């Protein structure tokens, strides 16, 4: 049976999109919906927060079993879940449980700092990340051809540095805002406000990212 090679990268990209969408649903949307549903039913803040933590655990375990490895996103999620359970056992203060939101943001901020560092030291992070995306979309040869532009195309190098710098700056700024919100908002508002702020920032960032890649012909 003949397989259209053009459909293979698209299928791979669709799988990546579906996996990320499922992660958002089961690790963000479902826990937040459960938290506010339990609060509306009169459940205490502590138990509502803990339920939101525990409901994400089966999905994370299923992801690890399915992939047969612990990748970076799974490792981050596991660390947040473990921290949340430990804090929950050590204290019955719901504010302590809410610290996990700040922990997640701090990790994102560290990733942003790393991206900013790569802009001035070595090669920008978006070169590595873009090659991974290109391999999903175009295969190994297509990814190698895309990455090879770094050696010969000055506009390509400049564009990747700018794109990496913007991603790093936004991730770092969001982390700072996230931590501030965790420690200043009423507990019942933390999950909603921080999620809305993050999704809003991410939507703006992705919109800019897609526009800039097309404008500068950087699309992997």
PDB file of C-alpha atoms in Angstrom:
ATOM      1  CA  UNK A   1       0.000   0.000   0.000  1.00  0.00           C
ATOM      2  CA  UNK A   2       1.347   3.393  -1.000  1.00  0.00           C
ATOM      3  CA  UNK A   3       1.650   6.055   1.714  1.00  0.00           C
ATOM      4  CA  UNK A   4       1.658   9.724   0.818  1.00  0.00           C
ATOM      5  CA  UNK A   5       4.818  11.030   2.494  1.00  0.00           C
ATOM      6  CA  UNK A   6       3.255  14.457   2.913  1.00  0.00           C
ATOM      7  CA  UNK A   7       0.601  13.053   5.207  1.00  0.00           C
ATOM      8  CA  UNK A   8       3.055  11.398   7.599  1.00  0.00           C
ATOM      9  CA  UNK A   9       4.509  14.598   9.147  1.00  0.00           C
ATOM     10  CA  UNK A  10       0.988  16.053   9.414  1.00  0.00           C
ATOM     11  CA  UNK A  11      -0.153  12.939  11.253  1.00  0.00           C
ATOM     12  CA  UNK A  12       2.815  13.210  13.619  1.00  0.00           C
ATOM     13  CA  UNK A  13       2.115  16.867  14.271  1.00  0.00           C
ATOM     14  CA  UNK A  14      -1.545  16.084  14.964  1.00  0.00           C
ATOM     15  CA  UNK A  15      -0.496  13.514  17.560  1.00  0.00           C
ATOM     16  CA  UNK A  16       1.687  16.111  19.287  1.00  0.00           C
ATOM     17  CA  UNK A  17      -1.180  18.622  19.299  1.00  0.00           C
ATOM     18  CA  UNK A  18      -3.615  16.038  20.677  1.00  0.00           C
ATOM     19  CA  UNK A  19      -1.170  15.035  23.420  1.00  0.00           C
ATOM     20  CA  UNK A  20      -0.677  18.664  24.490  1.00  0.00           C
ATOM     21  CA  UNK A  21      -4.424  19.297  24.400  1.00  0.00           C
ATOM     22  CA  UNK A  22      -5.037  16.267  26.626  1.00  0.00           C
ATOM     23  CA  UNK A  23      -2.382  17.512  29.044  1.00  0.00           C
ATOM     24  CA  UNK A  24      -4.110  20.891  29.347  1.00  0.00           C
ATOM     25  CA  UNK A  25      -7.502  19.234  29.857  1.00  0.00           C
ATOM     26  CA  UNK A  26      -6.460  16.677  32.482  1.00  0.00           C
ATOM     27  CA  UNK A  27      -3.834  18.715  34.325  1.00  0.00           C
ATOM     28  CA  UNK A  28      -5.408  22.192  34.201  1.00  0.00           C
ATOM     29  CA  UNK A  29      -9.071  22.228  33.207  1.00  0.00           C
ATOM     30  CA  UNK A  30     -10.295  19.153  35.090  1.00  0.00           C
ATOM     31  CA  UNK A  31      -8.539  20.001  38.412  1.00  0.00           C
ATOM     32  CA  UNK A  32      -9.788  23.599  38.242  1.00  0.00           C
ATOM     33  CA  UNK A  33     -13.349  22.512  37.431  1.00  0.00           C
ATOM     34  CA  UNK A  34     -13.242  19.986  40.274  1.00  0.00           C
ATOM     35  CA  UNK A  35     -11.944  22.589  42.719  1.00  0.00           C
ATOM     36  CA  UNK A  36     -14.706  25.083  41.980  1.00  0.00           C
ATOM     37  CA  UNK A  37     -17.338  22.359  41.809  1.00  0.00           C
ATOM     38  CA  UNK A  38     -16.384  21.103  45.270  1.00  0.00           C
ATOM     39  CA  UNK A  39     -16.229  24.627  46.656  1.00  0.00           C
ATOM     40  CA  UNK A  40     -19.733  25.290  45.310  1.00  0.00           C
ATOM     41  CA  UNK A  41     -20.856  22.103  47.078  1.00  0.00           C
ATOM     42  CA  UNK A  42     -19.491  23.430  50.377  1.00  0.00           C
ATOM     43  CA  UNK A  43     -16.252  21.435  50.531  1.00  0.00           C
ATOM     44  CA  UNK A  44     -13.381  23.147  52.389  1.00  0.00           C
ATOM     45  CA  UNK A  45     -10.609  24.903  50.494  1.00  0.00           C
ATOM     46  CA  UNK A  46      -8.017  22.345  51.664  1.00  0.00           C
ATOM     47  CA  UNK A  47      -9.935  19.291  50.437  1.00  0.00           C
ATOM     48  CA  UNK A  48     -10.951  20.997  47.189  1.00  0.00           C
ATOM     49  CA  UNK A  49      -7.302  21.848  46.479  1.00  0.00           C
ATOM     50  CA  UNK A  50      -6.136  18.346  47.383  1.00  0.00           C
ATOM     51  CA  UNK A  51      -8.783  16.777  45.138  1.00  0.00           C
ATOM     52  CA  UNK A  52      -7.538  18.939  42.266  1.00  0.00           C
ATOM     53  CA  UNK A  53      -4.037  17.635  42.893  1.00  0.00           C
ATOM     54  CA  UNK A  54      -4.967  13.958  43.095  1.00  0.00           C
ATOM     55  CA  UNK A  55      -7.275  13.927  40.071  1.00  0.00           C
ATOM     56  CA  UNK A  56      -4.310  14.717  37.786  1.00  0.00           C
ATOM     57  CA  UNK A  57      -2.219  11.797  39.084  1.00  0.00           C
ATOM     58  CA  UNK A  58      -3.873   8.968  37.042  1.00  0.00           C
ATOM     59  CA  UNK A  59      -3.322  10.878  33.778  1.00  0.00           C
ATOM     60  CA  UNK A  60       0.348  11.474  34.563  1.00  0.00           C
ATOM     61  CA  UNK A  61       0.883   7.805  35.428  1.00  0.00           C
ATOM     62  CA  UNK A  62      -0.949   6.731  32.257  1.00  0.00           C
ATOM     63  CA  UNK A  63       1.272   9.062  30.186  1.00  0.00           C
ATOM     64  CA  UNK A  64       4.446   7.573  31.660  1.00  0.00           C
ATOM     65  CA  UNK A  65       3.228   3.996  31.123  1.00  0.00           C
ATOM     66  CA  UNK A  66       2.151   4.761  27.549  1.00  0.00           C
ATOM     67  CA  UNK A  67       5.445   6.444  26.611  1.00  0.00           C
ATOM     68  CA  UNK A  68       7.516   4.000  28.690  1.00  0.00           C
ATOM     69  CA  UNK A  69       9.675   6.872  29.879  1.00  0.00           C
ATOM     70  CA  UNK A  70       9.586   9.915  32.159  1.00  0.00           C
ATOM     71  CA  UNK A  71      10.000  12.952  29.897  1.00  0.00           C
ATOM     72  CA  UNK A  72      10.475  16.551  31.070  1.00  0.00           C
ATOM     73  CA  UNK A  73       6.758  17.532  31.178  1.00  0.00           C
ATOM     74  CA  UNK A  74       5.921  14.375  33.131  1.00  0.00           C
ATOM     75  CA  UNK A  75       8.835  14.998  35.484  1.00  0.00           C
ATOM     76  CA  UNK A  76       7.665  18.561  36.155  1.00  0.00           C
ATOM     77  CA  UNK A  77       4.097  17.399  36.779  1.00  0.00           C
ATOM     78  CA  UNK A  78       5.250  14.598  39.072  1.00  0.00           C
ATOM     79  CA  UNK A  79       7.384  16.997  41.083  1.00  0.00           C
ATOM     80  CA  UNK A  80       4.407  19.336  41.508  1.00  0.00           C
ATOM     81  CA  UNK A  81       2.114  16.470  42.563  1.00  0.00           C
ATOM     82  CA  UNK A  82       4.632  15.102  45.063  1.00  0.00           C
ATOM     83  CA  UNK A  83       5.285  18.571  46.490  1.00  0.00           C
ATOM     84  CA  UNK A  84       1.543  19.167  46.805  1.00  0.00           C
ATOM     85  CA  UNK A  85       0.903  15.901  48.652  1.00  0.00           C
ATOM     86  CA  UNK A  86       3.868  16.460  50.995  1.00  0.00           C
ATOM     87  CA  UNK A  87       2.754  20.011  51.778  1.00  0.00           C
ATOM     88  CA  UNK A  88      -0.792  18.800  52.262  1.00  0.00           C
ATOM     89  CA  UNK A  89       0.316  16.181  54.796  1.00  0.00           C
ATOM     90  CA  UNK A  90       2.508  18.656  56.672  1.00  0.00           C
ATOM     91  CA  UNK A  91      -0.070  21.407  56.971  1.00  0.00           C
ATOM     92  CA  UNK A  92      -3.826  21.837  56.913  1.00  0.00           C
ATOM     93  CA  UNK A  93      -3.441  25.438  55.736  1.00  0.00           C
ATOM     94  CA  UNK A  94      -4.933  25.758  52.206  1.00  0.00           C
ATOM     95  CA  UNK A  95      -2.512  28.595  51.478  1.00  0.00           C
ATOM     96  CA  UNK A  96       0.340  26.125  51.854  1.00  0.00           C
ATOM     97  CA  UNK A  97      -1.237  23.831  49.278  1.00  0.00           C
ATOM     98  CA  UNK A  98      -1.594  26.765  46.903  1.00  0.00           C
ATOM     99  CA  UNK A  99       2.201  27.164  46.927  1.00  0.00           C
ATOM    100  CA  UNK A 100       2.306  24.435  44.286  1.00  0.00           C
ATOM    101  CA  UNK A 101       1.016  27.011  41.798  1.00  0.00           C
ATOM    102  CA  UNK A 102       4.062  29.138  42.515  1.00  0.00           C
ATOM    103  CA  UNK A 103       6.326  26.088  42.157  1.00  0.00           C
ATOM    104  CA  UNK A 104       4.960  25.378  38.681  1.00  0.00           C
ATOM    105  CA  UNK A 105       5.448  28.990  37.653  1.00  0.00           C
ATOM    106  CA  UNK A 106       8.974  29.028  39.058  1.00  0.00           C
ATOM    107  CA  UNK A 107       9.915  26.079  36.850  1.00  0.00           C
ATOM    108  CA  UNK A 108       8.511  27.925  33.842  1.00  0.00           C
ATOM    109  CA  UNK A 109      10.515  30.969  34.863  1.00  0.00           C
ATOM    110  CA  UNK A 110      13.712  28.930  35.062  1.00  0.00           C
ATOM    111  CA  UNK A 111      13.023  27.609  31.574  1.00  0.00           C
ATOM    112  CA  UNK A 112      12.575  31.213  30.434  1.00  0.00           C
ATOM    113  CA  UNK A 113      15.894  32.208  31.985  1.00  0.00           C
ATOM    114  CA  UNK A 114      17.577  29.283  30.227  1.00  0.00           C
ATOM    115  CA  UNK A 115      16.124  30.432  26.890  1.00  0.00           C
ATOM    116  CA  UNK A 116      17.405  33.966  27.467  1.00  0.00           C
ATOM    117  CA  UNK A 117      20.868  32.639  28.309  1.00  0.00           C
ATOM    118  CA  UNK A 118      20.981  30.603  25.090  1.00  0.00           C
ATOM    119  CA  UNK A 119      20.390  33.777  23.083  1.00  0.00           C
ATOM    120  CA  UNK A 120      23.821  35.081  24.073  1.00  0.00           C
ATOM    121  CA  UNK A 121      25.648  31.841  24.895  1.00  0.00           C
ATOM    122  CA  UNK A 122      25.902  29.156  22.235  1.00  0.00           C
ATOM    123  CA  UNK A 123      22.879  28.560  20.024  1.00  0.00           C
ATOM    124  CA  UNK A 124      19.350  29.726  20.863  1.00  0.00           C
ATOM    125  CA  UNK A 125      16.938  27.235  22.393  1.00  0.00           C
ATOM    126  CA  UNK A 126      14.501  27.624  19.520  1.00  0.00           C
ATOM    127  CA  UNK A 127      17.042  26.012  17.197  1.00  0.00           C
ATOM    128  CA  UNK A 128      16.910  22.819  19.253  1.00  0.00           C
ATOM    129  CA  UNK A 129      13.159  22.976  19.832  1.00  0.00           C
ATOM    130  CA  UNK A 130      12.497  23.871  16.209  1.00  0.00           C
ATOM    131  CA  UNK A 131      14.528  20.933  14.984  1.00  0.00           C
ATOM    132  CA  UNK A 132      12.426  18.588  17.106  1.00  0.00           C
ATOM    133  CA  UNK A 133       9.248  20.033  15.566  1.00  0.00           C
ATOM    134  CA  UNK A 134      10.760  19.852  12.081  1.00  0.00           C
ATOM    135  CA  UNK A 135      11.563  16.176  12.604  1.00  0.00           C
ATOM    136  CA  UNK A 136       7.925  15.494  13.488  1.00  0.00           C
ATOM    137  CA  UNK A 137       6.707  17.407  10.439  1.00  0.00           C
ATOM    138  CA  UNK A 138       9.404  16.607   7.856  1.00  0.00           C
ATOM    139  CA  UNK A 139      11.374  13.651   9.114  1.00  0.00           C
ATOM    140  CA  UNK A 140      15.072  13.471  10.016  1.00  0.00           C
ATOM    141  CA  UNK A 141      16.353  14.730   6.650  1.00  0.00           C
ATOM    142  CA  UNK A 142      13.974  17.681   6.587  1.00  0.00           C
ATOM    143  CA  UNK A 143      14.913  18.598  10.157  1.00  0.00           C
ATOM    144  CA  UNK A 144      18.621  18.453   9.322  1.00  0.00           C
ATOM    145  CA  UNK A 145      18.096  20.685   6.281  1.00  0.00           C
ATOM    146  CA  UNK A 146      16.141  23.202   8.374  1.00  0.00           C
ATOM    147  CA  UNK A 147      18.788  23.299  11.120  1.00  0.00           C
ATOM    148  CA  UNK A 148      21.599  23.613   8.541  1.00  0.00           C
ATOM    149  CA  UNK A 149      20.310  27.086   7.693  1.00  0.00           C
ATOM    150  CA  UNK A 150      21.946  28.260  10.924  1.00  0.00           C
ATOM    151  CA  UNK A 151      25.372  27.988   9.286  1.00  0.00           C
ATOM    152  CA  UNK A 152      24.562  29.908   6.120  1.00  0.00           C
ATOM    153  CA  UNK A 153      21.608  32.250   6.726  1.00  0.00           C
ATOM    154  CA  UNK A 154      22.198  35.375   8.849  1.00  0.00           C
ATOM    155  CA  UNK A 155      18.496  36.283   8.800  1.00  0.00           C
ATOM    156  CA  UNK A 156      17.673  32.801  10.088  1.00  0.00           C
ATOM    157  CA  UNK A 157      20.120  33.203  12.990  1.00  0.00           C
ATOM    158  CA  UNK A 158      18.813  36.647  13.883  1.00  0.00           C
ATOM    159  CA  UNK A 159      15.204  35.492  13.716  1.00  0.00           C
ATOM    160  CA  UNK A 160      15.750  32.498  15.989  1.00  0.00           C
ATOM    161  CA  UNK A 161      17.563  34.644  18.537  1.00  0.00           C
ATOM    162  CA  UNK A 162      14.721  37.174  18.608  1.00  0.00           C
ATOM    163  CA  UNK A 163      12.082  34.442  18.828  1.00  0.00           C
ATOM    164  CA  UNK A 164      13.942  32.717  21.659  1.00  0.00           C
ATOM    165  CA  UNK A 165      14.386  36.005  23.532  1.00  0.00           C
ATOM    166  CA  UNK A 166      10.660  36.796  23.326  1.00  0.00           C
ATOM    167  CA  UNK A 167       9.686  33.330  24.590  1.00  0.00           C
ATOM    168  CA  UNK A 168      12.190  33.544  27.432  1.00  0.00           C
ATOM    169  CA  UNK A 169      11.085  37.025  28.468  1.00  0.00           C
ATOM    170  CA  UNK A 170       7.375  36.128  28.458  1.00  0.00           C
ATOM    171  CA  UNK A 171       7.910  32.903  30.426  1.00  0.00           C
ATOM    172  CA  UNK A 172      10.004  34.743  33.008  1.00  0.00           C
ATOM    173  CA  UNK A 173       7.517  37.612  33.315  1.00  0.00           C
ATOM    174  CA  UNK A 174       4.630  35.167  33.676  1.00  0.00           C
ATOM    175  CA  UNK A 175       6.494  33.298  36.419  1.00  0.00           C
ATOM    176  CA  UNK A 176       7.013  36.493  38.401  1.00  0.00           C
ATOM    177  CA  UNK A 177       3.370  37.526  37.972  1.00  0.00           C
ATOM    178  CA  UNK A 178       2.205  34.010  38.857  1.00  0.00           C
ATOM    179  CA  UNK A 179       4.113  33.869  42.135  1.00  0.00           C
ATOM    180  CA  UNK A 180       2.902  37.344  43.122  1.00  0.00           C
ATOM    181  CA  UNK A 181      -0.708  36.348  42.427  1.00  0.00           C
ATOM    182  CA  UNK A 182      -0.396  33.137  44.467  1.00  0.00           C
ATOM    183  CA  UNK A 183       0.680  35.060  47.549  1.00  0.00           C
ATOM    184  CA  UNK A 184      -1.708  38.008  47.194  1.00  0.00           C
ATOM    185  CA  UNK A 185      -5.014  36.656  45.858  1.00  0.00           C
ATOM    186  CA  UNK A 186      -7.773  35.091  47.982  1.00  0.00           C
ATOM    187  CA  UNK A 187      -7.334  31.323  47.864  1.00  0.00           C
ATOM    188  CA  UNK A 188     -10.592  30.731  45.979  1.00  0.00           C
ATOM    189  CA  UNK A 189      -9.394  32.966  43.146  1.00  0.00           C
ATOM    190  CA  UNK A 190      -5.855  31.644  42.724  1.00  0.00           C
ATOM    191  CA  UNK A 191      -6.637  28.757  40.384  1.00  0.00           C
ATOM    192  CA  UNK A 192      -8.954  30.764  38.138  1.00  0.00           C
ATOM    193  CA  UNK A 193      -6.907  33.951  37.888  1.00  0.00           C
ATOM    194  CA  UNK A 194      -3.507  32.295  37.424  1.00  0.00           C
ATOM    195  CA  UNK A 195      -4.907  29.939  34.785  1.00  0.00           C
ATOM    196  CA  UNK A 196      -6.575  32.773  32.870  1.00  0.00           C
ATOM    197  CA  UNK A 197      -3.415  34.902  33.039  1.00  0.00           C
ATOM    198  CA  UNK A 198      -1.229  32.020  31.853  1.00  0.00           C
ATOM    199  CA  UNK A 199      -3.552  30.937  29.023  1.00  0.00           C
ATOM    200  CA  UNK A 200      -3.930  34.557  27.923  1.00  0.00           C
ATOM    201  CA  UNK A 201      -0.170  35.089  27.868  1.00  0.00           C
ATOM    202  CA  UNK A 202       0.344  31.773  26.075  1.00  0.00           C
ATOM    203  CA  UNK A 203      -2.287  32.593  23.442  1.00  0.00           C
ATOM    204  CA  UNK A 204      -0.650  35.954  22.729  1.00  0.00           C
ATOM    205  CA  UNK A 205       2.781  34.338  22.639  1.00  0.00           C
ATOM    206  CA  UNK A 206       1.745  31.582  20.232  1.00  0.00           C
ATOM    207  CA  UNK A 207      -0.066  34.080  17.977  1.00  0.00           C
ATOM    208  CA  UNK A 208       3.060  36.217  17.809  1.00  0.00           C
ATOM    209  CA  UNK A 209       5.245  33.127  17.339  1.00  0.00           C
ATOM    210  CA  UNK A 210       3.260  31.884  14.331  1.00  0.00           C
ATOM    211  CA  UNK A 211       3.154  35.359  12.773  1.00  0.00           C
ATOM    212  CA  UNK A 212       6.868  35.981  13.280  1.00  0.00           C
ATOM    213  CA  UNK A 213       7.943  32.582  11.943  1.00  0.00           C
ATOM    214  CA  UNK A 214       5.952  33.144   8.775  1.00  0.00           C
ATOM    215  CA  UNK A 215       7.187  36.715   8.414  1.00  0.00           C
ATOM    216  CA  UNK A 216      10.842  35.697   8.757  1.00  0.00           C
ATOM    217  CA  UNK A 217      10.450  32.340   6.960  1.00  0.00           C
ATOM    218  CA  UNK A 218      11.596  30.411  10.030  1.00  0.00           C
ATOM    219  CA  UNK A 219       8.813  27.825  10.072  1.00  0.00           C
ATOM    220  CA  UNK A 220      10.171  24.358  10.818  1.00  0.00           C
TER     221      UNK A 220
END
